[in-house]
JSON list of C-alpha atoms in Angstrom, two decimals:
[
{"chain": "A", "resi": 3, "resn": "GLY", "atom": "CA", "xyz": [2.21, 17.09, 6.66]},
{"chain": "A", "resi": 4, "resn": "ARG", "atom": "CA", "xyz": [2.34, 15.04, 9.89]},
{"chain": "A", "resi": 5, "resn": "ILE", "atom": "CA", "xyz": [2.84, 11.79, 7.97]},
{"chain": "A", "resi": 6, "resn": "ALA", "atom": "CA", "xyz": [5.78, 13.32, 6.07]},
{"chain": "A", "resi": 7, "resn": "GLY", "atom": "CA", "xyz": [7.14, 14.62, 9.47]},
{"chain": "A", "resi": 8, "resn": "LEU", "atom": "CA", "xyz": [6.95, 11.14, 11.02]},
{"chain": "A", "resi": 9, "resn": "PHE", "atom": "CA", "xyz": [8.57, 9.55, 7.91]},
{"chain": "A", "resi": 10, "resn": "GLY", "atom": "CA", "xyz": [11.41, 12.04, 8.11]},
{"chain": "A", "resi": 11, "resn": "MET", "atom": "CA", "xyz": [11.96, 11.38, 11.74]},
{"chain": "A", "resi": 12, "resn": "VAL", "atom": "CA", "xyz": [12.09, 7.56, 11.28]},
{"chain": "A", "resi": 13, "resn": "ARG", "atom": "CA", "xyz": [14.33, 7.83, 8.17]},
{"chain": "A", "resi": 14, "resn": "ALA", "atom": "CA", "xyz": [16.77, 9.96, 10.19]},
{"chain": "A", "resi": 15, "resn": "GLU", "atom": "CA", "xyz": [16.73, 7.41, 12.98]},
{"chain": "A", "resi": 16, "resn": "ARG", "atom": "CA", "xyz": [17.20, 4.43, 10.61]},
{"chain": "A", "resi": 17, "resn": "PRO", "atom": "CA", "xyz": [19.04, 5.82, 7.57]},
{"chain": "A", "resi": 18, "resn": "GLY", "atom": "CA", "xyz": [18.79, 3.53, 4.52]},
{"chain": "A", "resi": 19, "resn": "ALA", "atom": "CA", "xyz": [16.67, 0.98, 6.38]},
{"chain": "A", "resi": 20, "resn": "VAL", "atom": "CA", "xyz": [13.09, 2.24, 5.94]},
{"chain": "A", "resi": 21, "resn": "LEU", "atom": "CA", "xyz": [10.57, 0.65, 3.56]},
{"chain": "A", "resi": 22, "resn": "ALA", "atom": "CA", "xyz": [7.38, 2.83, 3.18]},
{"chain": "A", "resi": 23, "resn": "LEU", "atom": "CA", "xyz": [4.27, 1.29, 1.59]},
{"chain": "A", "resi": 24, "resn": "ASP", "atom": "CA", "xyz": [0.76, 2.45, 0.86]},
{"chain": "A", "resi": 25, "resn": "ASN", "atom": "CA", "xyz": [-2.15, -0.01, 0.97]},
{"chain": "A", "resi": 26, "resn": "GLY", "atom": "CA", "xyz": [-4.63, 1.97, -1.12]},
{"chain": "A", "resi": 27, "resn": "ASP", "atom": "CA", "xyz": [-7.84, 4.01, -0.62]},
{"chain": "A", "resi": 28, "resn": "THR", "atom": "CA", "xyz": [-5.45, 6.96, -0.90]},
{"chain": "A", "resi": 29, "resn": "PHE", "atom": "CA", "xyz": [-6.49, 8.69, -4.21]},
{"chain": "A", "resi": 30, "resn": "HIS", "atom": "CA", "xyz": [-10.06, 9.21, -3.01]},
{"chain": "A", "resi": 31, "resn": "GLY", "atom": "CA", "xyz": [-11.97, 10.50, -0.02]},
{"chain": "A", "resi": 32, "resn": "THR", "atom": "CA", "xyz": [-11.89, 14.22, 0.90]},
{"chain": "A", "resi": 33, "resn": "HIS", "atom": "CA", "xyz": [-13.29, 16.89, -1.45]},
{"chain": "A", "resi": 34, "resn": "PRO", "atom": "CA", "xyz": [-9.92, 17.94, -3.17]},
{"chain": "A", "resi": 35, "resn": "ALA", "atom": "CA", "xyz": [-9.17, 14.29, -3.93]},
{"chain": "A", "resi": 36, "resn": "VAL", "atom": "CA", "xyz": [-12.70, 13.66, -5.38]},
{"chain": "A", "resi": 37, "resn": "ALA", "atom": "CA", "xyz": [-12.97, 17.00, -7.26]},
{"chain": "A", "resi": 38, "resn": "SER", "atom": "CA", "xyz": [-9.59, 16.36, -8.93]},
{"chain": "A", "resi": 39, "resn": "LYS", "atom": "CA", "xyz": [-10.27, 12.62, -9.47]},
{"chain": "A", "resi": 40, "resn": "GLY", "atom": "CA", "xyz": [-7.20, 11.81, -7.47]},
{"chain": "A", "resi": 41, "resn": "GLU", "atom": "CA", "xyz": [-4.88, 14.29, -9.23]},
{"chain": "A", "resi": 42, "resn": "ALA", "atom": "CA", "xyz": [-4.43, 16.29, -6.06]},
{"chain": "A", "resi": 43, "resn": "LEU", "atom": "CA", "xyz": [-2.59, 13.34, -4.36]},
{"chain": "A", "resi": 44, "resn": "VAL", "atom": "CA", "xyz": [0.07, 12.70, -7.00]},
{"chain": "A", "resi": 45, "resn": "ARG", "atom": "CA", "xyz": [2.54, 15.36, -5.85]},
{"chain": "A", "resi": 46, "resn": "LEU", "atom": "CA", "xyz": [1.86, 14.70, -2.23]},
{"chain": "A", "resi": 47, "resn": "THR", "atom": "CA", "xyz": [2.37, 10.92, -2.33]},
{"chain": "A", "resi": 48, "resn": "ASN", "atom": "CA", "xyz": [5.48, 11.31, -4.51]},
{"chain": "A", "resi": 49, "resn": "ALA", "atom": "CA", "xyz": [6.87, 13.65, -1.92]},
{"chain": "A", "resi": 50, "resn": "LEU", "atom": "CA", "xyz": [6.41, 10.96, 0.74]},
{"chain": "A", "resi": 51, "resn": "ALA", "atom": "CA", "xyz": [8.99, 8.78, -1.23]},
{"chain": "A", "resi": 52, "resn": "LEU", "atom": "CA", "xyz": [6.88, 5.62, -1.00]},
{"chain": "A", "resi": 53, "resn": "ASP", "atom": "CA", "xyz": [8.27, 2.37, -2.29]},
{"chain": "A", "resi": 54, "resn": "ALA", "atom": "CA", "xyz": [5.04, 0.75, -3.58]},
{"chain": "A", "resi": 55, "resn": "MET", "atom": "CA", "xyz": [1.30, 0.76, -3.34]},
{"chain": "A", "resi": 56, "resn": "THR", "atom": "CA", "xyz": [-1.75, -1.42, -4.06]},
{"chain": "A", "resi": 57, "resn": "ALA", "atom": "CA", "xyz": [-5.32, -0.13, -4.55]},
{"chain": "A", "resi": 58, "resn": "HIS", "atom": "CA", "xyz": [-9.07, -0.23, -4.19]},
{"chain": "A", "resi": 59, "resn": "TRP", "atom": "CA", "xyz": [-10.98, 3.12, -4.37]},
{"chain": "A", "resi": 60, "resn": "GLU", "atom": "CA", "xyz": [-8.23, 4.40, -6.75]},
{"chain": "A", "resi": 61, "resn": "PHE", "atom": "CA", "xyz": [-10.29, 2.63, -9.47]},
{"chain": "A", "resi": 62, "resn": "ALA", "atom": "CA", "xyz": [-13.31, 4.80, -8.80]},
{"chain": "A", "resi": 63, "resn": "TRP", "atom": "CA", "xyz": [-12.89, 6.84, -12.02]},
{"chain": "A", "resi": 64, "resn": "GLY", "atom": "CA", "xyz": [-12.16, 3.78, -14.13]},
{"chain": "A", "resi": 65, "resn": "PRO", "atom": "CA", "xyz": [-9.06, 1.76, -14.76]},
{"chain": "A", "resi": 66, "resn": "ASP", "atom": "CA", "xyz": [-7.84, 3.93, -17.61]},
{"chain": "A", "resi": 67, "resn": "HIS", "atom": "CA", "xyz": [-7.82, 7.09, -15.46]},
{"chain": "A", "resi": 68, "resn": "PHE", "atom": "CA", "xyz": [-6.04, 5.28, -12.64]},
{"chain": "A", "resi": 69, "resn": "ARG", "atom": "CA", "xyz": [-3.38, 3.90, -15.00]},
{"chain": "A", "resi": 70, "resn": "ASN", "atom": "CA", "xyz": [-2.79, 7.46, -16.16]},
{"chain": "A", "resi": 71, "resn": "LEU", "atom": "CA", "xyz": [-2.25, 8.59, -12.54]},
{"chain": "A", "resi": 72, "resn": "VAL", "atom": "CA", "xyz": [0.15, 5.64, -12.00]},
{"chain": "A", "resi": 73, "resn": "THR", "atom": "CA", "xyz": [2.33, 6.72, -14.83]},
{"chain": "A", "resi": 74, "resn": "ARG", "atom": "CA", "xyz": [3.05, 9.95, -12.93]},
{"chain": "A", "resi": 75, "resn": "LEU", "atom": "CA", "xyz": [3.98, 8.27, -9.66]},
{"chain": "A", "resi": 76, "resn": "THR", "atom": "CA", "xyz": [7.56, 7.72, -8.60]},
{"chain": "A", "resi": 77, "resn": "TYR", "atom": "CA", "xyz": [6.73, 4.31, -7.22]},
{"chain": "A", "resi": 78, "resn": "PRO", "atom": "CA", "xyz": [4.92, 1.31, -8.60]},
{"chain": "A", "resi": 79, "resn": "MET", "atom": "CA", "xyz": [1.32, 0.13, -8.22]},
{"chain": "A", "resi": 80, "resn": "LEU", "atom": "CA", "xyz": [1.44, -3.62, -7.60]},
{"chain": "A", "resi": 81, "resn": "ALA", "atom": "CA", "xyz": [-1.43, -6.11, -8.12]},
{"chain": "A", "resi": 82, "resn": "ILE", "atom": "CA", "xyz": [-0.70, -9.83, -8.62]},
{"chain": "A", "resi": 83, "resn": "ASN", "atom": "CA", "xyz": [-4.42, -10.49, -8.75]},
{"chain": "A", "resi": 84, "resn": "CYS", "atom": "CA", "xyz": [-5.60, -8.02, -11.53]},
{"chain": "A", "resi": 85, "resn": "TYR", "atom": "CA", "xyz": [-5.96, -9.27, -15.10]},
{"chain": "A", "resi": 86, "resn": "GLU", "atom": "CA", "xyz": [-7.13, -7.79, -18.40]},
{"chain": "A", "resi": 87, "resn": "MET", "atom": "CA", "xyz": [-10.20, -9.61, -19.61]},
{"chain": "A", "resi": 88, "resn": "GLU", "atom": "CA", "xyz": [-9.17, -9.47, -23.25]},
{"chain": "A", "resi": 89, "resn": "THR", "atom": "CA", "xyz": [-5.56, -10.54, -23.02]},
{"chain": "A", "resi": 90, "resn": "GLY", "atom": "CA", "xyz": [-5.28, -12.24, -19.62]},
{"chain": "A", "resi": 91, "resn": "LYS", "atom": "CA", "xyz": [-2.24, -10.15, -18.92]},
{"chain": "A", "resi": 92, "resn": "ARG", "atom": "CA", "xyz": [-1.66, -8.07, -15.75]},
{"chain": "A", "resi": 93, "resn": "PRO", "atom": "CA", "xyz": [-1.90, -4.28, -16.30]},
{"chain": "A", "resi": 94, "resn": "PHE", "atom": "CA", "xyz": [0.26, -3.74, -13.25]},
{"chain": "A", "resi": 95, "resn": "PRO", "atom": "CA", "xyz": [3.41, -5.49, -12.09]},
{"chain": "A", "resi": 96, "resn": "SER", "atom": "CA", "xyz": [2.81, -8.14, -9.39]},
{"chain": "A", "resi": 97, "resn": "SER", "atom": "CA", "xyz": [5.98, -7.39, -7.34]},
{"chain": "A", "resi": 98, "resn": "ARG", "atom": "CA", "xyz": [9.22, -5.51, -7.06]},
{"chain": "A", "resi": 99, "resn": "ILE", "atom": "CA", "xyz": [12.57, -5.87, -5.33]},
{"chain": "A", "resi": 100, "resn": "VAL", "atom": "CA", "xyz": [13.63, -3.07, -3.01]},
{"chain": "A", "resi": 101, "resn": "GLU", "atom": "CA", "xyz": [17.09, -2.98, -1.43]},
{"chain": "A", "resi": 102, "resn": "ARG", "atom": "CA", "xyz": [17.34, -1.66, 2.09]},
{"chain": "A", "resi": 103, "resn": "ALA", "atom": "CA", "xyz": [19.86, -2.07, 4.92]},
{"chain": "A", "resi": 104, "resn": "GLY", "atom": "CA", "xyz": [21.81, -4.69, 2.84]},
{"chain": "A", "resi": 105, "resn": "LEU", "atom": "CA", "xyz": [18.67, -6.76, 2.23]},
{"chain": "A", "resi": 106, "resn": "ARG", "atom": "CA", "xyz": [16.81, -7.65, -0.88]},
{"chain": "A", "resi": 107, "resn": "ILE", "atom": "CA", "xyz": [13.10, -7.26, -0.08]},
{"chain": "A", "resi": 108, "resn": "GLY", "atom": "CA", "xyz": [10.41, -8.70, -2.35]},
{"chain": "A", "resi": 109, "resn": "VAL", "atom": "CA", "xyz": [7.17, -6.69, -2.16]},
{"chain": "A", "resi": 110, "resn": "ILE", "atom": "CA", "xyz": [4.06, -8.25, -3.67]},
{"chain": "A", "resi": 111, "resn": "GLY", "atom": "CA", "xyz": [0.80, -6.32, -4.07]},
{"chain": "A", "resi": 112, "resn": "ILE", "atom": "CA", "xyz": [-2.77, -7.67, -3.87]},
{"chain": "A", "resi": 113, "resn": "ALA", "atom": "CA", "xyz": [-5.50, -5.21, -4.84]},
{"chain": "A", "resi": 114, "resn": "ALA", "atom": "CA", "xyz": [-9.08, -5.37, -3.51]},
{"chain": "A", "resi": 115, "resn": "THR", "atom": "CA", "xyz": [-10.72, -8.49, -4.91]},
{"chain": "A", "resi": 116, "resn": "ILE", "atom": "CA", "xyz": [-14.24, -7.01, -4.68]},
{"chain": "A", "resi": 117, "resn": "LEU", "atom": "CA", "xyz": [-13.69, -4.38, -7.47]},
{"chain": "A", "resi": 118, "resn": "ASP", "atom": "CA", "xyz": [-15.37, -6.49, -10.15]},
{"chain": "A", "resi": 119, "resn": "LYS", "atom": "CA", "xyz": [-17.87, -8.10, -7.80]},
{"chain": "A", "resi": 120, "resn": "THR", "atom": "CA", "xyz": [-19.62, -5.58, -5.51]},
{"chain": "A", "resi": 121, "resn": "MET", "atom": "CA", "xyz": [-18.38, -2.19, -6.74]},
{"chain": "A", "resi": 122, "resn": "PRO", "atom": "CA", "xyz": [-19.98, -0.10, -9.59]},
{"chain": "A", "resi": 123, "resn": "PRO", "atom": "CA", "xyz": [-19.15, -1.77, -12.93]},
{"chain": "A", "resi": 124, "resn": "HIS", "atom": "CA", "xyz": [-17.14, 1.23, -14.27]},
{"chain": "A", "resi": 125, "resn": "PHE", "atom": "CA", "xyz": [-14.58, 0.66, -11.51]},
{"chain": "A", "resi": 126, "resn": "SER", "atom": "CA", "xyz": [-13.32, -2.50, -13.23]},
{"chain": "A", "resi": 127, "resn": "THR", "atom": "CA", "xyz": [-14.09, -1.99, -16.97]},
{"chain": "A", "resi": 128, "resn": "GLY", "atom": "CA", "xyz": [-12.12, -4.71, -18.83]},
{"chain": "A", "resi": 129, "resn": "LEU", "atom": "CA", "xyz": [-10.51, -6.12, -15.75]},
{"chain": "A", "resi": 130, "resn": "ARG", "atom": "CA", "xyz": [-11.09, -9.08, -13.45]},
{"chain": "A", "resi": 131, "resn": "PHE", "atom": "CA", "xyz": [-9.71, -9.63, -9.92]},
{"chain": "A", "resi": 132, "resn": "THR", "atom": "CA", "xyz": [-8.89, -12.82, -8.03]},
{"chain": "A", "resi": 133, "resn": "ILE", "atom": "CA", "xyz": [-7.87, -13.30, -4.40]},
{"chain": "A", "resi": 134, "resn": "GLY", "atom": "CA", "xyz": [-4.35, -13.88, -5.55]},
{"chain": "A", "resi": 135, "resn": "ASP", "atom": "CA", "xyz": [-3.73, -17.11, -3.63]},
{"chain": "A", "resi": 136, "resn": "ASP", "atom": "CA", "xyz": [-3.31, -19.09, -6.83]},
{"chain": "A", "resi": 137, "resn": "ALA", "atom": "CA", "xyz": [-0.48, -16.94, -8.18]},
{"chain": "A", "resi": 138, "resn": "LEU", "atom": "CA", "xyz": [1.20, -16.04, -4.90]},
{"chain": "A", "resi": 139, "resn": "PRO", "atom": "CA", "xyz": [3.23, -19.27, -4.19]},
{"chain": "A", "resi": 140, "resn": "ALA", "atom": "CA", "xyz": [5.00, -19.11, -7.62]},
{"chain": "A", "resi": 141, "resn": "GLU", "atom": "CA", "xyz": [5.67, -15.37, -7.17]},
{"chain": "A", "resi": 142, "resn": "ILE", "atom": "CA", "xyz": [7.24, -16.02, -3.73]},
{"chain": "A", "resi": 143, "resn": "GLN", "atom": "CA", "xyz": [9.42, -18.79, -5.13]},
{"chain": "A", "resi": 144, "resn": "CYS", "atom": "CA", "xyz": [10.55, -16.56, -8.02]},
{"chain": "A", "resi": 145, "resn": "LEU", "atom": "CA", "xyz": [11.47, -13.72, -5.70]},
{"chain": "A", "resi": 146, "resn": "ARG", "atom": "CA", "xyz": [13.34, -16.07, -3.32]},
{"chain": "A", "resi": 147, "resn": "HIS", "atom": "CA", "xyz": [15.23, -18.18, -5.86]},
{"chain": "A", "resi": 148, "resn": "HIS", "atom": "CA", "xyz": [15.62, -15.97, -8.95]},
{"chain": "A", "resi": 149, "resn": "HIS", "atom": "CA", "xyz": [15.86, -12.61, -7.36]},
{"chain": "A", "resi": 150, "resn": "HIS", "atom": "CA", "xyz": [17.45, -13.71, -4.09]},
{"chain": "A", "resi": 151, "resn": "ALA", "atom": "CA", "xyz": [15.00, -11.98, -1.80]},
{"chain": "A", "resi": 152, "resn": "ASP", "atom": "CA", "xyz": [15.89, -12.06, 1.88]},
{"chain": "A", "resi": 153, "resn": "LEU", "atom": "CA", "xyz": [12.42, -10.93, 2.96]},
{"chain": "A", "resi": 154, "resn": "ILE", "atom": "CA", "xyz": [8.94, -11.30, 1.47]},
{"chain": "A", "resi": 155, "resn": "VAL", "atom": "CA", "xyz": [6.35, -8.52, 2.17]},
{"chain": "A", "resi": 156, "resn": "VAL", "atom": "CA", "xyz": [2.79, -8.89, 0.93]},
{"chain": "A", "resi": 157, "resn": "LEU", "atom": "CA", "xyz": [0.83, -5.63, 0.61]},
{"chain": "A", "resi": 158, "resn": "SER", "atom": "CA", "xyz": [-2.77, -6.73, 0.56]},
{"chain": "A", "resi": 159, "resn": "HIS", "atom": "CA", "xyz": [-6.10, -4.96, 0.32]},
{"chain": "A", "resi": 160, "resn": "LEU", "atom": "CA", "xyz": [-8.17, -8.09, 0.85]},
{"chain": "A", "resi": 161, "resn": "GLY", "atom": "CA", "xyz": [-9.25, -7.37, 4.46]},
{"chain": "A", "resi": 162, "resn": "LEU", "atom": "CA", "xyz": [-8.07, -8.80, 7.73]},
{"chain": "A", "resi": 163, "resn": "PRO", "atom": "CA", "xyz": [-10.15, -12.08, 7.73]},
{"chain": "A", "resi": 164, "resn": "GLN", "atom": "CA", "xyz": [-9.14, -12.88, 4.12]},
{"chain": "A", "resi": 165, "resn": "ASP", "atom": "CA", "xyz": [-5.52, -11.96, 4.84]},
{"chain": "A", "resi": 166, "resn": "ILE", "atom": "CA", "xyz": [-5.36, -14.30, 7.83]},
{"chain": "A", "resi": 167, "resn": "LYS", "atom": "CA", "xyz": [-6.78, -17.09, 5.67]},
{"chain": "A", "resi": 168, "resn": "LEU", "atom": "CA", "xyz": [-4.30, -16.25, 2.92]},
{"chain": "A", "resi": 169, "resn": "ALA", "atom": "CA", "xyz": [-1.27, -16.35, 5.30]},
{"chain": "A", "resi": 170, "resn": "ALA", "atom": "CA", "xyz": [-2.44, -19.69, 6.63]},
{"chain": "A", "resi": 171, "resn": "ALA", "atom": "CA", "xyz": [-2.73, -21.15, 3.09]},
{"chain": "A", "resi": 172, "resn": "VAL", "atom": "CA", "xyz": [0.44, -19.80, 1.51]},
{"chain": "A", "resi": 173, "resn": "ASP", "atom": "CA", "xyz": [3.90, -20.51, 2.85]},
{"chain": "A", "resi": 174, "resn": "GLY", "atom": "CA", "xyz": [6.79, -18.16, 2.67]},
{"chain": "A", "resi": 175, "resn": "ILE", "atom": "CA", "xyz": [5.20, -14.86, 3.64]},
{"chain": "A", "resi": 176, "resn": "ASP", "atom": "CA", "xyz": [7.38, -12.98, 6.18]},
{"chain": "A", "resi": 177, "resn": "VAL", "atom": "CA", "xyz": [5.27, -9.81, 6.58]},
{"chain": "A", "resi": 178, "resn": "LEU", "atom": "CA", "xyz": [1.68, -9.13, 5.49]},
{"chain": "A", "resi": 179, "resn": "LEU", "atom": "CA", "xyz": [0.52, -5.56, 5.59]},
{"chain": "A", "resi": 180, "resn": "SER", "atom": "CA", "xyz": [-3.29, -5.82, 5.61]},
{"chain": "A", "resi": 181, "resn": "GLY", "atom": "CA", "xyz": [-5.80, -3.21, 4.53]},
{"chain": "A", "resi": 182, "resn": "HIS", "atom": "CA", "xyz": [-9.47, -2.69, 3.57]},
{"chain": "A", "resi": 183, "resn": "THR", "atom": "CA", "xyz": [-11.24, -3.55, 6.86]},
{"chain": "A", "resi": 184, "resn": "HIS", "atom": "CA", "xyz": [-9.76, -0.58, 8.74]},
{"chain": "A", "resi": 185, "resn": "ASP", "atom": "CA", "xyz": [-8.75, -2.59, 11.79]},
{"chain": "A", "resi": 186, "resn": "ARG", "atom": "CA", "xyz": [-6.39, -0.92, 14.35]},
{"chain": "A", "resi": 187, "resn": "LEU", "atom": "CA", "xyz": [-4.06, -3.74, 15.46]},
{"chain": "A", "resi": 188, "resn": "THR", "atom": "CA", "xyz": [-1.98, -2.77, 18.49]},
{"chain": "A", "resi": 189, "resn": "GLU", "atom": "CA", "xyz": [-0.19, -6.13, 18.31]},
{"chain": "A", "resi": 190, "resn": "PRO", "atom": "CA", "xyz": [0.85, -8.16, 15.19]},
{"chain": "A", "resi": 191, "resn": "ILE", "atom": "CA", "xyz": [-1.01, -11.37, 14.43]},
{"chain": "A", "resi": 192, "resn": "ILE", "atom": "CA", "xyz": [1.31, -14.32, 13.62]},
{"chain": "A", "resi": 193, "resn": "VAL", "atom": "CA", "xyz": [-0.06, -16.87, 11.12]},
{"chain": "A", "resi": 194, "resn": "ASN", "atom": "CA", "xyz": [2.08, -19.55, 9.51]},
{"chain": "A", "resi": 195, "resn": "GLY", "atom": "CA", "xyz": [5.21, -17.56, 10.24]},
{"chain": "A", "resi": 196, "resn": "ALA", "atom": "CA", "xyz": [3.74, -14.36, 8.65]},
{"chain": "A", "resi": 197, "resn": "VAL", "atom": "CA", "xyz": [3.65, -11.18, 10.78]},
{"chain": "A", "resi": 198, "resn": "ILE", "atom": "CA", "xyz": [0.32, -9.48, 10.02]},
{"chain": "A", "resi": 199, "resn": "ILE", "atom": "CA", "xyz": [-0.40, -5.85, 10.87]},
{"chain": "A", "resi": 200, "resn": "GLN", "atom": "CA", "xyz": [-3.19, -3.44, 9.94]},
{"chain": "A", "resi": 201, "resn": "SER", "atom": "CA", "xyz": [-3.16, 0.22, 10.83]},
{"chain": "A", "resi": 202, "resn": "GLY", "atom": "CA", "xyz": [-6.61, 1.80, 10.76]},
{"chain": "A", "resi": 203, "resn": "CYS", "atom": "CA", "xyz": [-7.72, 4.12, 7.89]},
{"chain": "A", "resi": 204, "resn": "HIS", "atom": "CA", "xyz": [-7.86, 7.65, 6.56]},
{"chain": "A", "resi": 205, "resn": "GLY", "atom": "CA", "xyz": [-4.22, 8.48, 7.38]},
{"chain": "A", "resi": 206, "resn": "ALA", "atom": "CA", "xyz": [-5.12, 8.56, 11.10]},
{"chain": "A", "resi": 207, "resn": "PHE", "atom": "CA", "xyz": [-2.44, 6.02, 11.94]},
{"chain": "A", "resi": 208, "resn": "ILE", "atom": "CA", "xyz": [0.89, 4.71, 10.59]},
{"chain": "A", "resi": 209, "resn": "GLY", "atom": "CA", "xyz": [1.96, 1.19, 11.36]},
{"chain": "A", "resi": 210, "resn": "ARG", "atom": "CA", "xyz": [5.67, 0.92, 12.14]},
{"chain": "A", "resi": 211, "resn": "LEU", "atom": "CA", "xyz": [7.25, -2.53, 12.20]},
{"chain": "A", "resi": 212, "resn": "ASP", "atom": "CA", "xyz": [10.94, -2.94, 13.10]},
{"chain": "A", "resi": 213, "resn": "LEU", "atom": "CA", "xyz": [12.48, -6.26, 12.06]},
{"chain": "A", "resi": 214, "resn": "ALA", "atom": "CA", "xyz": [15.67, -8.18, 12.57]},
{"chain": "A", "resi": 215, "resn": "VAL", "atom": "CA", "xyz": [16.37, -10.38, 9.51]},
{"chain": "A", "resi": 216, "resn": "GLY", "atom": "CA", "xyz": [18.99, -13.11, 9.10]},
{"chain": "A", "resi": 217, "resn": "ASP", "atom": "CA", "xyz": [19.36, -16.65, 7.79]},
{"chain": "A", "resi": 218, "resn": "ARG", "atom": "CA", "xyz": [15.71, -16.84, 6.70]},
{"chain": "A", "resi": 219, "resn": "LYS", "atom": "CA", "xyz": [14.68, -15.97, 10.28]},
{"chain": "A", "resi": 220, "resn": "VAL", "atom": "CA", "xyz": [12.56, -12.80, 10.87]},
{"chain": "A", "resi": 221, "resn": "GLU", "atom": "CA", "xyz": [12.09, -11.43, 14.38]},
{"chain": "A", "resi": 222, "resn": "VAL", "atom": "CA", "xyz": [9.88, -8.55, 15.36]},
{"chain": "A", "resi": 223, "resn": "GLU", "atom": "CA", "xyz": [11.87, -5.99, 17.36]},
{"chain": "A", "resi": 224, "resn": "ARG", "atom": "CA", "xyz": [8.99, -3.56, 17.74]},
{"chain": "A", "resi": 225, "resn": "HIS", "atom": "CA", "xyz": [5.52, -2.81, 16.43]},
{"chain": "A", "resi": 226, "resn": "GLN", "atom": "CA", "xyz": [3.74, 0.52, 16.93]},
{"chain": "A", "resi": 227, "resn": "LEU", "atom": "CA", "xyz": [0.36, 1.83, 15.88]},
{"chain": "A", "resi": 228, "resn": "ILE", "atom": "CA", "xyz": [1.22, 5.50, 15.70]},
{"chain": "A", "resi": 229, "resn": "ALA", "atom": "CA", "xyz": [-1.53, 8.11, 15.86]},
{"chain": "A", "resi": 230, "resn": "ILE", "atom": "CA", "xyz": [-0.99, 10.98, 13.43]},
{"chain": "A", "resi": 231, "resn": "ASP", "atom": "CA", "xyz": [-1.91, 13.77, 15.83]},
{"chain": "A", "resi": 232, "resn": "GLU", "atom": "CA", "xyz": [-0.71, 17.12, 17.18]},
{"chain": "A", "resi": 233, "resn": "THR", "atom": "CA", "xyz": [2.29, 15.48, 18.89]},
{"chain": "A", "resi": 234, "resn": "ILE", "atom": "CA", "xyz": [3.93, 15.06, 15.48]},
{"chain": "A", "resi": 235, "resn": "THR", "atom": "CA", "xyz": [5.58, 18.15, 13.97]},
{"chain": "A", "resi": 236, "resn": "PRO", "atom": "CA", "xyz": [4.41, 18.59, 10.33]},
{"chain": "A", "resi": 237, "resn": "ASP", "atom": "CA", "xyz": [7.10, 18.58, 7.64]},
{"chain": "A", "resi": 238, "resn": "PRO", "atom": "CA", "xyz": [7.36, 22.20, 6.34]},
{"chain": "A", "resi": 239, "resn": "ALA", "atom": "CA", "xyz": [7.90, 21.28, 2.70]},
{"chain": "A", "resi": 240, "resn": "MET", "atom": "CA", "xyz": [4.93, 18.95, 2.69]},
{"chain": "A", "resi": 241, "resn": "THR", "atom": "CA", "xyz": [2.79, 21.48, 4.54]},
{"chain": "A", "resi": 242, "resn": "MET", "atom": "CA", "xyz": [3.46, 23.95, 1.64]},
{"chain": "A", "resi": 243, "resn": "LEU", "atom": "CA", "xyz": [2.49, 21.32, -0.89]},
{"chain": "A", "resi": 244, "resn": "VAL", "atom": "CA", "xyz": [-0.74, 20.58, 0.95]},
{"chain": "A", "resi": 245, "resn": "ASP", "atom": "CA", "xyz": [-1.55, 24.27, 1.28]},
{"chain": "A", "resi": 246, "resn": "GLY", "atom": "CA", "xyz": [-1.08, 24.58, -2.51]},
{"chain": "A", "resi": 247, "resn": "VAL", "atom": "CA", "xyz": [-3.50, 21.74, -3.13]},
{"chain": "A", "resi": 248, "resn": "MET", "atom": "CA", "xyz": [-6.09, 23.04, -0.67]},
{"chain": "A", "resi": 249, "resn": "ALA", "atom": "CA", "xyz": [-5.97, 26.70, -1.76]},
{"chain": "A", "resi": 250, "resn": "PRO", "atom": "CA", "xyz": [-8.58, 26.50, -4.61]},
{"chain": "A", "resi": 251, "resn": "TYR", "atom": "CA", "xyz": [-11.08, 24.80, -2.17]},
{"chain": "A", "resi": 252, "resn": "ARG", "atom": "CA", "xyz": [-10.54, 26.69, 1.11]},
{"chain": "A", "resi": 253, "resn": "ASP", "atom": "CA", "xyz": [-13.35, 29.29, 0.72]},
{"chain": "A", "resi": 254, "resn": "MET", "atom": "CA", "xyz": [-15.94, 26.73, -0.28]},
{"chain": "A", "resi": 255, "resn": "LEU", "atom": "CA", "xyz": [-14.95, 24.23, 2.46]},
{"chain": "A", "resi": 256, "resn": "GLU", "atom": "CA", "xyz": [-14.87, 26.92, 5.13]},
{"chain": "A", "resi": 257, "resn": "THR", "atom": "CA", "xyz": [-18.36, 28.25, 4.30]}
]
C-alpha cells in the first residue's frame, strides 16, 4: 500500500515521466506469497503499473509455473541471459522499449545467474543461465541503432560486485539497477559512465533516480533511497487489494 502511495505521489509530480521497474525476488517471501506459489502477488504488482521486471526466486516453483504467472502480468519479464537447453532460444524477451517524457528508453533484463548453479535443480528445469555479458553489447547496439533508444537501462539481478564488473566491461549502459545482494546505496556508483544504484530488499526501500537526458549525455539530478515507512500514506485502492489477499491467512498469522 505504501509503495503504491509513493508511486502515485511521484507520478503526480512527474506526469508521463516515471519508469517503474522491479528487480525480482517479489513473487516469494511472506506466507501468502509462498502458500499461493506467487499467485497472491499478480493483482498487486499489476496494480503498481510496473514497466518491466527480472527475476530470481520467482523460479522457486519451476520455470513452467513462473511462465504461467508471467502470462497474467501487464508488464514483461526480461532476461537476456536465460536460454532453453533444448532449443537454445530465450523463453523471455531480453529487452523492451518504453517511451517516457519524449524519450525512447531501452530496458534490458538480466536474471540471477545462479539459478542453475547453486539453487535446487527444479528452479531451472530445462534452462541455463549466463552472466549476460556476451549478449549485452549487441543488444545495446540494436536498441541504440535500430530502435533509436535515447537511454539504456539494465535491470540486473547479478549482485552488486558482478554488476560493477559488468558495467566496467560493457560500454553503453546509462543506468544499471542492481539487485540480489540487498545493498542499500545512499549514493550512486559510477562505473564506465553507468549510474549504478541498489535499494535494499523486501520492499523496505524504493530507489528513486531523477535524470536529465540529452545528446547522449545523462546527468543525475537526484538519487534517493526512500524508506517505505509510516511517513508514506498508503494508497487506498491498493490497501483494499492487499486486505483481500491477506484475508484468508489473517487468523492463522495472528495466532
